Amino acid sequence: MAITTMDGIITAFTGGKTYRSDFNKNFLPANASATTGIWYDLSVGAGAPMMNAIIGSTTNLAHQGISETTTTTAATTALNGSIATTTFTDTTHSSGRFTIGMVLTGSGVAAGTYITALGTGTGANNGGTYTINISQTVTSQTITGTANAGGLLHGGDVSTDVKNITNMSVFSASATTAPVVVMLYDLLASYTISDATTLTALTFTGGAAWPRYADGKGVRAMLVPSIATGAGASSVLLEYERPTTGGTDTGRLTPTAPSLPLLTATCPVGQIAYSGTGVGKFGPFIPLQANDPGIKSVTKITMSTSRTSGCLNLMIVKPLAFMPITTVGVASERDFLNQLPSLPRIYDGACLHMAMYVGVASLPANSSFIGSLDTVWG
Amino acid sequence: MTILNTQQLVDAELNGNTQFFTFRKAPNQTTANGIWFDLSMSPGNPVPNYYAAAPNVAIALAQSTDGGLYHGGAVSTDAKYIKTFGIQTSTATAVPMPVVVLDYLMYYPFVDMSDTSTSGAAQTTGITLPRYPTGVGIKILPVVVAGPSGAGNPQFQVVYRNTADVQQTTPVHYCNTQVVNGTIVHTSPVGIAGNLATPSPFLTLAPGDTGVKQIDSVIWLGTGDIGLVSFVLVKPLMTINIRQTTAWVERQCYLDFTTMPQIVDDAYLNMICCPPGTLSGALITGYMQTVFG
């Protein structure tokens, strides 16, 4: 069933089939001088709900379907983790990859402990260190990290009802934070690309249908670092399957004209790696072949140049709404019923995050973007 | 009974099932850009709320005992909604300014910021949530009631019970440097590097949590600070954004940004805001019309 009338909307609201989500996302700390014309993924930024710690936490090139309740884990081997003041040391690594935002647990580990920054740790290296938020002492324990997908809350699963966004608003009171454009998207899956040196095609593994939008219609892809990349401005070629058209739907390739997407060398965490101005710059999504309506699955990715370090992530997303913020302090508001009739649908399990196109010359790090999202279902 | 369609909405108003109320808040506090502020503590109409009660013991708020934005009496078995809301200010330092209307459910008074015991300042909750008993959508709002020093960005966590009655701990939050009463203590236009929690306006909860049923303790980290904070459990109802001094902002909750916010019987309603500058001497006026059926 779905809401089809104004009376249906009223019935749903007055019947309690509605949810208001208050959120705040901080602009990324590593981008102190955000450059105009670049897209940034706010899911890896601080705020409420807490950041998406899943990207970069999974096995290289493995498919990771994502819903709002998805978690991944990483762990030290038995008794090979320790904490001294605010430094967690992964003396001998066992499984998964430790990422910023991962909640740490173990005997003696203080409740609410999480990783706030990478030290020498890159996720899975023995002896790697990570900065945590609570000073404490923990000796020789098995320490486990749990990564949550984060995401704006939207009211939980409602099937067999259909959920829609009715309103959204967002503003910032921080100086020089406008104009920007905020994009709301549903994060469907991610692939960690920790291999920074292979120049032949890297094949994705564990292929499975997207948890939502399985037909791929409207689904797009973007590349975001979870560990800042080192030098090496590589082009990107993505091989994918498009939604079923009756023709040859597999083996679709990123178009080479006018140019393949060109990664920014030394790209900071959260910056969409090929966005910006100039040749080879696109945003926010990797271009598709003409008339392709989306991505049903991804097959391979090829880089033309190796990078000295860093970890990229291919994020599979479904864009839902765009919110332009024109002026600092002035809220951008969207009424998706009366103002821009569209009522974007939110599927059960949707993992909602935001990306931002920066139109101001220098957007300060950690700037706060505050807003709310109203949903209704029936 | 609830209003289910346009006809019933019209009939409710024709039958006189409506209440119209005006308000005026005249803050005397010196506020700063981007730091959320609790207008319930400001002079004007409705009368200010001071969160004055025995320290660390939860106490409920209700219209019948504490006032707030007047919305009419109890209507059960009918249901009451905000139909129209309008707000304006002629003070240049108060615009543009988002305002959030909240139902303030209960608060834990006078939590001492200098209590840095490892287990935290224990909170006594001898009551249940007076409204929204499941805790879904309930937020924590920490409000300064006796000014701290404002130095060093003190840090704190709150141990609470979520909607499943599981004890959880919030991420670490940092205090801002604004010291006036009514300041929402952890908010700021800019976060602090390495702090993954939110600067505004409600506390970040543990991952996956959708609400709060009670607070068990407040843990002040490091050396804490002087000052007292009241932790308020609130339910956000609607947001309205004042843009400029030359025009009212008015919202028909049925037609504009359709939400039909429901007001539970005896709800204590008031507002928080995020000013661009000082609210001292600002005059914020408005009205609210409710309808029930």
XYZ file of C-alpha atoms in Angstrom:
671
model
C 0.000 0.000 0.000
C 1.117 3.587 -0.498
C -0.191 7.046 0.296
C -2.096 8.360 -2.700
C -4.204 11.252 -1.384
C -3.922 14.304 0.839
C -6.387 12.660 3.203
C -4.071 9.672 3.269
C -1.230 11.945 4.355
C -3.345 13.405 7.161
C -4.434 9.961 8.295
C -0.847 8.782 8.363
C 0.407 11.777 10.347
C -2.419 11.756 12.854
C -2.166 8.003 13.155
C 1.418 8.264 14.307
C 2.917 6.845 11.114
C 5.505 9.538 10.995
C 9.042 10.126 12.199
C 11.091 13.255 12.687
C 14.859 12.889 12.548
C 17.082 15.699 13.841
C 20.580 15.460 12.499
C 23.877 17.258 12.454
C 26.881 16.488 10.320
C 30.252 18.124 10.627
C 32.229 19.042 7.591
C 35.313 16.959 7.303
C 38.254 17.729 9.602
C 40.906 17.015 6.999
C 39.544 19.552 4.579
C 40.407 22.797 6.315
C 40.383 24.706 3.087
C 37.651 23.013 1.140
C 37.998 24.051 -2.443
C 35.078 25.390 -4.399
C 33.721 23.024 -7.037
C 34.487 19.836 -5.132
C 32.097 17.239 -3.710
C 32.621 15.780 -0.255
C 30.978 12.775 1.367
C 29.724 13.764 4.827
C 29.077 10.143 5.885
C 32.692 9.917 7.030
C 32.354 13.105 9.077
C 31.501 13.485 12.749
C 28.063 14.343 14.009
C 24.724 12.795 14.800
C 24.037 10.122 13.890
C 27.640 9.030 14.232
C 29.765 8.563 11.175
C 29.698 5.660 8.767
C 32.624 3.585 9.978
C 31.936 0.671 7.646
C 33.588 2.021 4.543
C 37.193 0.945 4.535
C 36.543 -1.753 7.154
C 36.013 -4.692 4.822
C 38.205 -7.039 2.815
C 39.805 -5.558 -0.292
C 37.372 -5.579 -3.243
C 34.681 -7.572 -1.377
C 31.028 -6.611 -1.749
C 29.522 -5.219 1.459
C 25.790 -4.637 1.286
C 24.717 -1.857 3.635
C 21.519 -1.221 5.536
C 20.990 1.085 8.487
C 21.630 -1.736 10.957
C 24.667 -3.220 9.196
C 27.774 -3.664 11.296
C 31.233 -4.982 10.542
C 33.912 -6.001 12.979
C 37.648 -6.015 13.342
C 39.674 -7.661 16.046
C 43.103 -8.206 17.450
C 44.269 -11.738 18.069
C 43.695 -13.056 21.563
C 45.257 -10.835 24.222
C 47.087 -8.748 21.624
C 45.388 -5.434 22.002
C 46.195 -2.693 24.491
C 45.320 0.886 25.326
C 47.615 3.458 26.934
C 45.929 6.817 27.610
C 44.374 7.596 24.208
C 46.378 5.210 22.044
C 45.027 1.805 21.061
C 47.659 -0.606 19.765
C 46.721 -3.555 17.538
C 49.808 -5.586 18.343
C 48.779 -8.610 16.292
C 45.873 -8.225 13.941
C 43.298 -10.943 13.507
C 40.453 -9.925 11.245
C 38.671 -7.084 9.545
C 40.000 -3.550 9.353
C 39.957 -0.944 12.111
C 38.476 2.360 10.968
C 37.743 5.794 12.399
C 34.414 5.701 14.226
C 34.685 2.029 15.217
C 33.426 1.349 18.722
C 35.940 -0.690 20.727
C 35.014 -3.334 23.255
C 36.966 -5.752 25.389
C 37.602 -6.556 29.001
C 38.334 -3.307 30.804
C 37.623 -1.086 27.807
C 35.538 1.910 28.883
C 31.989 2.099 27.569
C 31.703 4.483 24.658
C 35.300 4.097 23.490
C 35.787 4.640 19.780
C 38.582 5.385 17.329
C 38.902 9.063 16.468
C 41.971 9.002 14.249
C 44.530 6.724 12.650
C 48.034 6.707 14.043
C 50.409 4.254 12.417
C 47.497 1.914 11.890
C 46.085 1.489 8.415
C 43.325 -0.897 9.381
C 44.959 -4.315 9.476
C 48.673 -3.884 10.063
C 50.363 -5.529 13.025
C 51.506 -2.982 15.558
C 49.258 -0.290 14.159
C 48.160 2.451 16.535
C 44.908 4.393 16.651
C 43.788 7.393 18.668
C 40.699 6.902 20.827
C 38.375 9.286 22.603
C 38.661 8.207 26.262
C 41.928 8.099 28.148
C 42.341 4.745 29.902
C 44.722 1.868 30.488
C 44.004 -1.611 29.145
C 46.741 -4.230 29.022
C 46.936 -7.387 26.896
C 43.334 -7.903 25.956
C 41.443 -9.066 22.924
C 39.979 -5.873 21.574
C 37.178 -5.875 19.050
C 35.983 -2.989 16.945
C 32.434 -2.687 15.671
C 31.680 -0.378 12.780
C 28.181 0.943 12.365
C 26.763 2.239 9.135
C 25.464 5.364 10.842
C 22.876 7.109 8.760
C 19.966 9.427 9.432
C 17.193 7.671 11.291
C 13.948 7.534 9.328
C 11.522 5.533 11.416
C 12.534 1.922 10.948
C 10.992 -0.748 8.753
C 7.358 -0.196 7.813
C 6.589 -2.864 5.225
C 3.916 -3.453 3.923
C 3.425 0.299 4.158
C 5.428 2.614 1.915
C 7.546 5.367 3.480
C 8.171 8.757 1.889
C 10.095 11.891 2.765
C 7.722 14.827 3.245
C 10.071 17.573 4.439
C 13.735 18.228 4.882
C 15.642 21.229 6.105
C 19.328 21.995 6.582
C 21.334 25.056 7.596
C 24.682 26.078 8.953
C 25.570 28.886 11.343
C 29.283 28.532 10.788
C 31.063 31.251 8.846
C 31.666 30.812 5.103
C 29.575 27.691 4.761
C 27.388 28.889 1.899
C 26.634 28.506 -0.886
C 26.689 24.715 -0.916
C 24.417 21.965 -2.228
C 23.579 19.049 0.038
C 22.641 15.718 -1.495
C 20.737 13.087 0.488
C 21.411 9.532 -0.653
C 20.740 5.934 0.313
C 24.003 4.013 0.701
C 23.480 0.560 -0.777
C 26.918 -1.053 -0.757
C 30.619 -0.369 -0.590
C 33.837 -1.978 -1.791
C 37.121 -1.286 -0.032
C 39.950 -0.731 -2.530
C 43.078 -0.945 -0.425
C 45.275 -2.053 -3.342
C 47.027 1.119 -4.402
C 49.572 -0.346 -6.813
C 47.949 -2.854 -9.189
C 47.403 -1.322 -12.628
C 45.538 -4.230 -14.173
C 41.805 -4.591 -13.654
C 40.808 -5.318 -10.074
C 37.855 -7.701 -9.913
C 35.209 -7.168 -7.288
C 34.179 -10.243 -5.310
C 31.139 -11.542 -3.486
C 28.719 -10.034 -5.920
C 25.177 -9.811 -4.696
C 22.130 -7.789 -5.595
C 21.875 -4.366 -4.038
C 19.787 -4.627 -0.843
C 17.454 -1.993 -2.318
C 16.950 -0.950 -5.934
C 18.068 -4.409 -7.013
C 17.223 -3.587 -10.624
C 19.866 -0.862 -10.541
C 17.637 1.892 -11.866
C 18.887 5.252 -10.653
C 21.804 3.664 -8.804
C 25.156 5.400 -9.116
C 28.736 5.015 -7.888
C 31.283 7.329 -6.323
C 34.868 6.899 -5.091
C 35.718 8.189 -1.618
C 38.959 7.719 0.359
C 38.734 6.368 3.898
C 42.488 6.841 4.234
C 43.966 9.817 2.441
C 45.637 8.832 -0.794
C 49.254 9.486 -1.515
C 50.687 10.933 -4.682
C 49.517 9.472 -7.971
C 46.841 11.084 -10.141
C 45.192 8.031 -11.653
C 42.347 7.760 -14.101
C 39.501 5.422 -13.236
C 37.744 2.919 -15.482
C 34.738 1.143 -13.999
C 33.173 -1.927 -15.620
C 29.558 -2.475 -14.607
C 26.251 -4.054 -15.555
C 23.411 -1.730 -16.363
C 19.721 -2.364 -15.598
C 18.159 -4.894 -17.942
C 17.301 -3.316 -21.273
C 17.100 -6.362 -23.498
C 20.425 -5.542 -25.118
C 23.947 -6.265 -23.929
C 23.800 -5.106 -20.363
C 27.104 -6.432 -19.043
C 30.579 -5.146 -19.748
C 29.522 -1.489 -19.699
C 32.515 0.833 -19.281
C 33.061 4.385 -18.054
C 33.135 6.532 -21.202
C 36.541 7.813 -22.274
C 35.137 10.927 -23.919
C 35.584 13.679 -22.965
C 37.884 12.004 -20.416
C 38.028 9.230 -17.910
C 37.583 10.503 -14.359
C 40.928 11.662 -13.011
C 41.637 11.168 -9.314
C 43.060 14.031 -7.325
C 46.542 13.179 -6.126
C 46.815 13.231 -2.330
C 43.077 13.206 -1.927
C 41.913 13.717 1.691
C 39.406 11.496 3.481
C 35.864 12.169 2.370
C 36.624 14.114 -0.780
C 35.005 12.515 -3.822
C 38.227 11.637 -5.492
C 37.601 12.770 -9.091
C 35.443 15.821 -8.358
C 36.532 19.362 -9.007
C 37.136 21.594 -11.982
C 39.228 20.825 -15.013
C 39.873 17.943 -17.327
C 38.758 14.610 -15.974
C 36.770 16.157 -13.151
C 33.201 15.039 -12.575
C 30.883 14.997 -9.666
C 29.514 13.463 -7.680
C 29.130 10.211 -9.612
C 31.343 8.215 -11.940
C 29.963 8.859 -15.434
C 27.963 6.095 -17.113
C 27.673 5.266 -20.770
C 25.076 7.245 -22.672
C 21.485 6.265 -21.876
C 22.479 3.837 -19.127
C 19.841 4.358 -16.414
C 21.928 3.073 -13.542
C 24.187 0.381 -12.178
C 22.891 -3.111 -11.466
C 26.246 -4.519 -10.406
C 29.937 -3.658 -10.618
C 32.540 -6.002 -12.082
C 35.992 -4.443 -12.220
C 37.861 -1.210 -11.658
C 41.127 -0.186 -13.297
C 43.516 2.539 -12.210
C 46.072 3.951 -14.655
C 48.613 5.069 -12.074
C 49.621 3.627 -8.730
C 49.259 5.632 -5.564
C 51.846 5.708 -2.836
C 49.337 5.089 -0.070
C 45.731 5.363 0.958
C 42.491 3.444 0.727
C 39.685 4.205 -1.690
C 36.117 2.990 -1.434
C 33.606 2.478 -4.233
C 30.287 3.537 -2.758
C 27.067 2.447 -4.437
C 24.313 4.973 -3.809
C 20.816 6.052 -4.799
C 20.416 9.843 -4.741
C 17.154 10.981 -3.137
C 17.127 14.764 -2.766
C 19.185 17.903 -3.292
C 19.101 20.888 -0.913
C 20.814 24.136 -1.930
C 21.950 26.347 0.972
C 22.304 29.914 -0.247
C 23.130 31.904 2.875
C 24.789 31.251 6.224
C 22.144 30.898 8.911
C 19.260 30.670 6.469
C 17.690 27.238 6.333
C 17.166 25.450 3.071
C 13.749 23.850 3.306
C 12.030 21.390 1.001
C 8.382 20.404 1.116
C 8.351 17.283 -1.044
C 4.559 17.157 -1.089
C 3.475 20.647 -2.050
C 6.598 22.551 -3.053
C 8.462 20.010 -5.159
C 5.944 17.171 -5.455
C 8.053 14.029 -5.467
C 7.732 12.347 -2.057
C 11.066 10.492 -2.364
C 10.602 6.950 -1.211
C 12.665 5.425 1.587
C 12.904 1.658 1.500
C 13.114 -0.472 4.604
C 16.680 -0.616 5.815
C 17.728 2.509 3.942
C 21.049 3.913 5.137
C 20.695 7.659 4.592
C 23.746 9.882 4.361
C 24.671 13.177 2.779
C 27.250 14.553 0.391
C 28.006 18.202 -0.224
C 29.035 20.280 -3.224
C 31.052 23.233 -2.006
C 30.465 26.531 -3.731
C 32.381 28.703 -1.289
C 36.091 29.292 -1.564
C 37.094 28.081 1.873
C 34.712 26.070 3.993
C 36.163 25.593 7.495
C 36.855 22.123 8.853
C 34.327 20.700 11.330
C 31.634 23.219 10.336
C 28.278 22.018 11.583
C 25.329 21.417 9.257
C 22.097 20.961 11.162
C 18.708 19.881 9.973
C 15.702 17.663 10.187
C 13.960 15.075 8.064
C 10.253 14.176 8.247
C 8.956 10.885 6.947
C 5.478 9.432 6.710
C 4.244 6.017 5.739
C 0.994 4.409 4.773
C -10.533 9.808 17.734
C -8.027 11.518 15.459
C -8.484 13.829 12.512
C -8.293 11.644 9.454
C -9.076 13.914 6.531
C -9.600 17.447 5.323
C -13.334 17.404 6.060
C -12.743 16.490 9.679
C -10.098 19.195 9.960
C -12.572 21.793 8.680
C -15.386 20.469 10.872
C -13.170 20.626 13.949
C -12.567 24.296 13.415
C -16.203 25.038 12.597
C -17.197 23.294 15.813
C -14.882 25.515 17.823
C -12.374 22.790 18.598
C -9.528 25.240 18.341
C -7.365 27.399 20.585
C -5.425 30.531 19.663
C -2.530 31.747 21.804
C 0.120 34.408 21.402
C 3.551 34.477 22.960
C 6.348 36.964 23.498
C 9.862 36.118 24.554
C 12.268 38.868 25.545
C 15.635 37.253 26.237
C 18.082 39.189 28.371
C 20.932 36.754 27.835
C 23.939 37.604 25.711
C 24.234 34.806 23.219
C 26.616 34.121 20.357
C 26.411 32.889 16.821
C 25.609 29.248 16.292
C 25.155 28.285 19.942
C 21.690 26.893 20.617
C 19.706 28.596 23.345
C 16.708 27.564 25.451
C 14.045 30.245 25.181
C 12.062 28.611 27.994
C 14.453 30.361 30.393
C 13.869 33.818 28.945
C 11.544 36.487 30.306
C 8.223 37.130 28.657
C 5.078 35.185 28.074
C 4.961 32.301 28.921
C 6.772 32.916 32.170
C 10.344 31.661 32.367
C 11.214 28.176 33.475
C 14.250 27.911 35.754
C 14.620 24.112 36.071
C 14.642 24.635 39.838
C 14.192 21.432 41.819
C 16.154 19.025 43.987
C 19.475 18.231 42.296
C 19.866 15.015 40.308
C 16.274 13.874 40.806
C 14.042 13.701 37.737
C 10.990 15.888 37.767
C 8.287 16.083 35.143
C 7.139 19.182 33.305
C 3.494 19.754 32.422
C 1.352 22.639 31.246
C -0.927 22.353 34.255
C 1.916 22.872 36.740
C 4.600 24.712 34.813
C 2.932 26.616 31.950
C 4.777 26.875 28.656
C 3.222 27.800 25.313
C -0.467 27.512 26.016
C -2.239 25.000 23.818
C -5.578 24.479 25.537
C -6.717 21.909 28.015
C -6.856 18.152 27.813
C -8.921 16.859 24.911
C -8.689 13.098 25.319
C -10.214 11.029 23.706
C -9.728 13.484 20.862
C -6.251 14.333 19.614
C -4.783 17.842 19.407
C -2.496 19.211 16.701
C -0.616 22.375 15.886
C -2.578 23.855 13.003
C -0.844 27.180 12.493
C 2.348 28.662 13.889
C 3.719 32.121 13.263
C 6.813 33.860 14.591
C 8.718 37.061 13.966
C 11.368 39.357 15.397
C 12.372 42.896 14.554
C 15.832 42.491 16.099
C 18.561 42.345 13.497
C 20.924 40.286 15.650
C 18.292 37.571 15.961
C 17.965 36.782 12.268
C 18.230 34.473 10.469
C 17.323 32.005 13.209
C 15.965 28.470 13.255
C 13.509 27.742 16.073
C 12.456 24.286 17.242
C 9.257 23.770 19.215
C 9.687 21.035 21.815
C 7.587 19.138 24.317
C 9.738 19.230 27.451
C 9.003 15.971 29.277
C 11.188 15.940 32.371
C 14.535 17.157 33.598
C 17.387 16.254 35.925
C 18.217 19.483 37.785
C 21.479 21.077 38.841
C 23.973 18.431 37.702
C 27.298 19.604 39.079
C 29.996 20.001 36.431
C 32.715 19.618 39.083
C 31.677 16.059 39.956
C 34.373 14.091 38.116
C 33.885 10.808 39.947
C 34.524 7.828 37.697
C 30.990 6.537 37.970
C 29.550 9.975 37.318
C 26.832 11.983 39.030
C 24.084 9.441 39.633
C 20.618 10.523 38.614
C 17.476 9.341 40.356
C 14.498 8.597 38.170
C 11.494 7.793 40.334
C 9.041 8.617 37.573
C 8.369 7.381 34.073
C 8.186 9.590 31.029
C 4.964 11.597 31.465
C 4.365 11.463 27.713
C 5.775 9.250 24.935
C 6.391 6.325 27.325
C 8.278 4.266 24.751
C 11.010 6.890 24.556
C 11.053 6.824 20.761
C 12.178 10.184 19.425
C 13.060 11.533 22.867
C 16.274 13.573 22.946
C 18.609 14.857 25.655
C 18.987 18.638 25.921
C 21.685 19.845 28.375
C 20.928 23.396 29.539
C 23.215 25.653 31.587
C 21.465 26.806 34.754
C 24.481 28.197 36.626
C 27.233 29.540 34.446
C 30.453 27.516 34.067
C 33.828 29.134 33.545
C 33.630 28.486 29.836
C 37.307 27.590 29.746
C 38.939 24.483 28.360
C 35.881 22.923 26.717
C 34.979 20.441 29.487
C 33.918 17.010 28.269
C 31.096 14.790 29.403
C 29.115 11.652 28.635
C 25.612 10.659 29.649
C 24.639 7.144 30.671
C 21.008 6.566 29.740
C 18.396 3.903 29.067
C 17.330 3.563 25.470
C 13.911 2.565 24.141
C 14.682 -1.095 24.891
C 15.646 -0.264 28.487
C 19.261 -1.104 27.692
C 21.843 1.087 29.385
C 23.945 2.980 26.876
C 26.560 5.726 26.963
C 26.659 8.712 24.670
C 29.863 9.612 22.859
C 32.010 12.241 24.520
C 30.598 15.745 24.082
C 32.541 18.973 24.507
C 31.130 22.060 26.212
C 31.201 25.437 24.512
C 32.479 28.645 26.104
C 29.176 30.510 26.458
C 28.298 30.875 30.134
C 24.822 32.421 30.268
C 21.862 30.499 31.657
C 19.848 28.883 28.908
C 22.894 27.936 26.850
C 22.661 24.442 25.438
C 26.042 23.522 26.718
C 27.490 21.260 24.016
C 26.430 23.213 20.936
C 28.693 25.161 18.638
C 28.761 26.175 14.988
C 32.027 24.321 14.618
C 33.033 20.978 16.033
C 36.305 20.203 17.723
C 38.842 18.154 15.818
C 38.834 14.576 17.047
C 35.399 14.880 18.644
C 33.073 12.648 16.675
C 29.954 13.773 18.532
C 27.659 16.538 17.468
C 27.785 20.199 18.383
C 24.027 20.654 18.196
C 21.307 20.789 19.448
C 20.649 17.397 21.102
C 23.184 14.904 22.435
C 24.364 12.201 20.063
C 23.125 8.812 21.204
C 24.856 5.451 20.901
C 24.755 4.044 17.364
C 21.314 2.691 16.457
C 19.455 4.214 19.392
C 16.219 6.005 18.526
C 15.382 7.575 21.853
C 15.848 7.885 25.600
C 13.670 6.747 28.512
C 15.744 7.976 31.410
C 19.194 9.201 32.432
C 21.221 7.100 34.861
C 24.303 9.259 35.339
C 26.393 12.085 33.909
C 30.148 11.593 33.704
C 32.317 14.712 33.594
C 35.743 13.843 32.244
C 39.070 15.342 33.214
C 38.819 18.228 35.660
C 35.236 19.155 34.852
C 34.284 22.769 35.519
C 32.313 24.942 37.898
C 28.670 25.445 36.998
C 25.433 23.509 36.931
C 23.594 21.907 34.019
C 20.068 20.546 33.847
C 19.559 17.614 31.503
C 16.141 17.777 29.882
C 14.353 14.996 28.007
C 12.488 16.558 25.094
C 10.408 15.592 22.060
C 10.954 17.819 19.007
C 7.663 18.742 17.334
C 8.386 21.217 14.584
C 11.045 23.545 13.205
C 10.343 27.020 11.891
C 13.009 29.307 10.444
C 12.938 33.087 10.915
C 14.683 34.593 7.898
C 14.494 38.361 8.231
C 13.060 41.145 10.354
C 10.615 42.459 7.783
C 8.205 39.552 7.535
C 6.453 36.999 9.661
C 7.161 33.340 9.099
C 3.899 31.448 9.173
C 3.271 27.784 8.765
C 0.044 25.912 8.170
C 1.055 22.507 9.455
C -1.613 20.850 7.369
C -0.511 22.378 4.083
C 2.987 23.825 4.450
C 5.674 21.244 5.148
C 2.876 18.888 6.176
C 3.564 17.427 9.585
C 0.428 17.874 11.751
C 2.504 17.803 14.979
C 0.444 16.282 17.749
C 0.326 17.865 21.196
C -0.206 15.283 23.892
C -2.502 16.308 26.773
C -0.763 18.493 29.356
C 2.355 18.845 27.224
C 4.818 21.534 28.321
C 5.715 23.313 25.096
C 8.529 25.766 24.610
C 11.268 26.594 22.145
C 14.979 26.459 21.503
C 16.706 28.577 18.899
C 20.045 28.992 17.161
C 20.738 32.734 17.007
C 23.286 34.430 14.728
C 24.273 36.850 17.475
C 23.096 38.223 20.782
C 19.494 37.777 21.834
C 19.838 40.291 24.636
C 17.092 42.828 24.143
C 15.574 40.923 21.245
C 11.829 40.678 21.079
C 10.448 37.451 19.611
C 6.704 37.292 19.171
C 4.392 34.764 17.701
C 1.197 32.803 17.820
C -0.010 29.249 17.725
C -3.357 27.821 16.775
C -4.240 24.301 17.763
C -7.097 22.136 16.598
C -8.460 18.932 18.037
C -10.814 16.241 16.936
